[in-house]
Amino acid sequence: MNGKTILQTMKPYKPGKQIEDVKKEYGLNKIVKLASNENPFGYSPQVKEAITDISTHLELYPDGYATELREALVNQLNVKPDQLVFGSGSDEVIAILCQAFLESGTNTITATPTFPQYKHNALIQGADVKEVPVVNGYHDLDAMLNEIDENTKIVWLCTPNNPTGTLIEEASLIDFMERCPSDVLVVVDEAYYEYVRPEDAPDSIKAIETYPNLVVLRTFSKAYGLAALRVGYGVATETIANLLNIVRGPFNTTSIAQKAALIALEDQQFLQDTVKQTLANKKKFMEFLDRMGLTYYDSATNFVFVNLPVTGDELFEHLLTKGFIVRSGEALGHPKGARITIGHEEDMKLLQDLIEAYLTPAVKENQS
């Protein structure tokens, strides 16, 4: 049994280096992981306090409707209950969208580089994938519109974009929606929404009222710090959400994940404090890059994609020996760069020292 033919040409997702593996390989006691855009401050202490109490009745199936979490998001987002679809992380909602709308003979449009699961899941469904290169890290929205044809079913807009960190501003998003055919689904993936400054953040969920072909994705994995529990969600019209919930597995988010997400959602003080500290640390890191003469893409999120005078793998391997894990751009379609998650202030200072010592000769050679 070989499965679908397309699967023979694909590879499973390969996660970055794991902390315990690096410790053993290099004989290190401390590892700083700055590769997966996780919240270095962890998650709400209220979740930590409640985790024992919410880890009960494991013999029972979870609430397949995620009633309590759904009600809380309905109140926060000002949407109707049946506009929501929950997933084991927002990446499962991406897979559900592909199952619901893509098949052989259809196509979908993404930027490149961007989050690879759009393409991965589309190919599994037999769809063609049209990739449009970013311009200075930003989605080329005009070029993406030009790629739409009668077989296009979904356009993916990752904003802020992973791995470049760039944001599609509200005016640009609305202009895109005005020009996009109404029978083409536009999925706006806002996994890093909480890191966007309020004055810059487009009100994409409100826009669903005007553009019924719009779907918005968000997650509790990043700023809320619940990546291990896997809970994300999509917001759409009730019609589209109903289709997605038909495809969705009936018990795809656990009871613990639902309750932890609910508690995290209520602790907005933790969210605001950690976002504020992360953005302050990012500002200092970008100032360091400026002093070094290293360029980087605009960042509206908790990571910076740095353009390098060496390959991303070279910097990755060097930092790995010093106990820092970053994400090489070679794995992200951008070989001369690295995506670096913003961590604690003291860790970022040490990282800066390591980068400066390693890259200064190459920077000077490029400048001469």
PDB file of N, CA and C in Angstrom, residues 95 123 173 219 288-289 325 330 345 359:
ATOM      1  N   ALA A  95      -5.708  22.345   7.916  1.00  0.00           N
ATOM      2  CA  ALA A  95      -5.942  21.035   7.287  1.00  0.00           C
ATOM      3  C   ALA A  95      -7.426  20.832   7.002  1.00  0.00           C
ATOM      4  N   LEU A 123      -1.485  20.046  -1.135  1.00  0.00           N
ATOM      5  CA  LEU A 123      -0.957  18.980  -1.990  1.00  0.00           C
ATOM      6  C   LEU A 123      -1.557  17.629  -1.622  1.00  0.00           C
ATOM      7  N   LEU A 173      -5.589  45.008   3.224  1.00  0.00           N
ATOM      8  CA  LEU A 173      -6.459  43.835   3.315  1.00  0.00           C
ATOM      9  C   LEU A 173      -7.829  44.125   2.710  1.00  0.00           C
ATOM     10  N   THR A 219      -4.692  31.501  17.419  1.00  0.00           N
ATOM     11  CA  THR A 219      -4.207  30.362  18.188  1.00  0.00           C
ATOM     12  C   THR A 219      -3.857  30.754  19.622  1.00  0.00           C
ATOM     13  N   PHE A 288      20.507  46.522  17.952  1.00  0.00           N
ATOM     14  CA  PHE A 288      21.789  45.819  17.847  1.00  0.00           C
ATOM     15  C   PHE A 288      22.083  45.449  16.393  1.00  0.00           C
ATOM     16  N   LEU A 289      21.076  44.920  15.684  1.00  0.00           N
ATOM     17  CA  LEU A 289      21.268  44.550  14.284  1.00  0.00           C
ATOM     18  C   LEU A 289      21.642  45.774  13.448  1.00  0.00           C
ATOM     19  N   ILE A 325      19.346  27.761  20.144  1.00  0.00           N
ATOM     20  CA  ILE A 325      18.702  27.167  18.975  1.00  0.00           C
ATOM     21  C   ILE A 325      17.912  28.253  18.255  1.00  0.00           C
ATOM     22  N   GLU A 330      17.481  28.330   5.687  1.00  0.00           N
ATOM     23  CA  GLU A 330      17.568  27.300   4.649  1.00  0.00           C
ATOM     24  C   GLU A 330      16.380  26.356   4.702  1.00  0.00           C
ATOM     25  N   GLU A 345      15.513  39.128  28.217  1.00  0.00           N
ATOM     26  CA  GLU A 345      16.494  40.190  27.978  1.00  0.00           C
ATOM     27  C   GLU A 345      17.924  39.688  28.168  1.00  0.00           C
ATOM     28  N   LEU A 359      29.899  36.995  13.401  1.00  0.00           N
ATOM     29  CA  LEU A 359      29.585  37.578  12.095  1.00  0.00           C
ATOM     30  C   LEU A 359      30.397  38.821  11.746  1.00  0.00           C
TER      31      LEU A 359
END
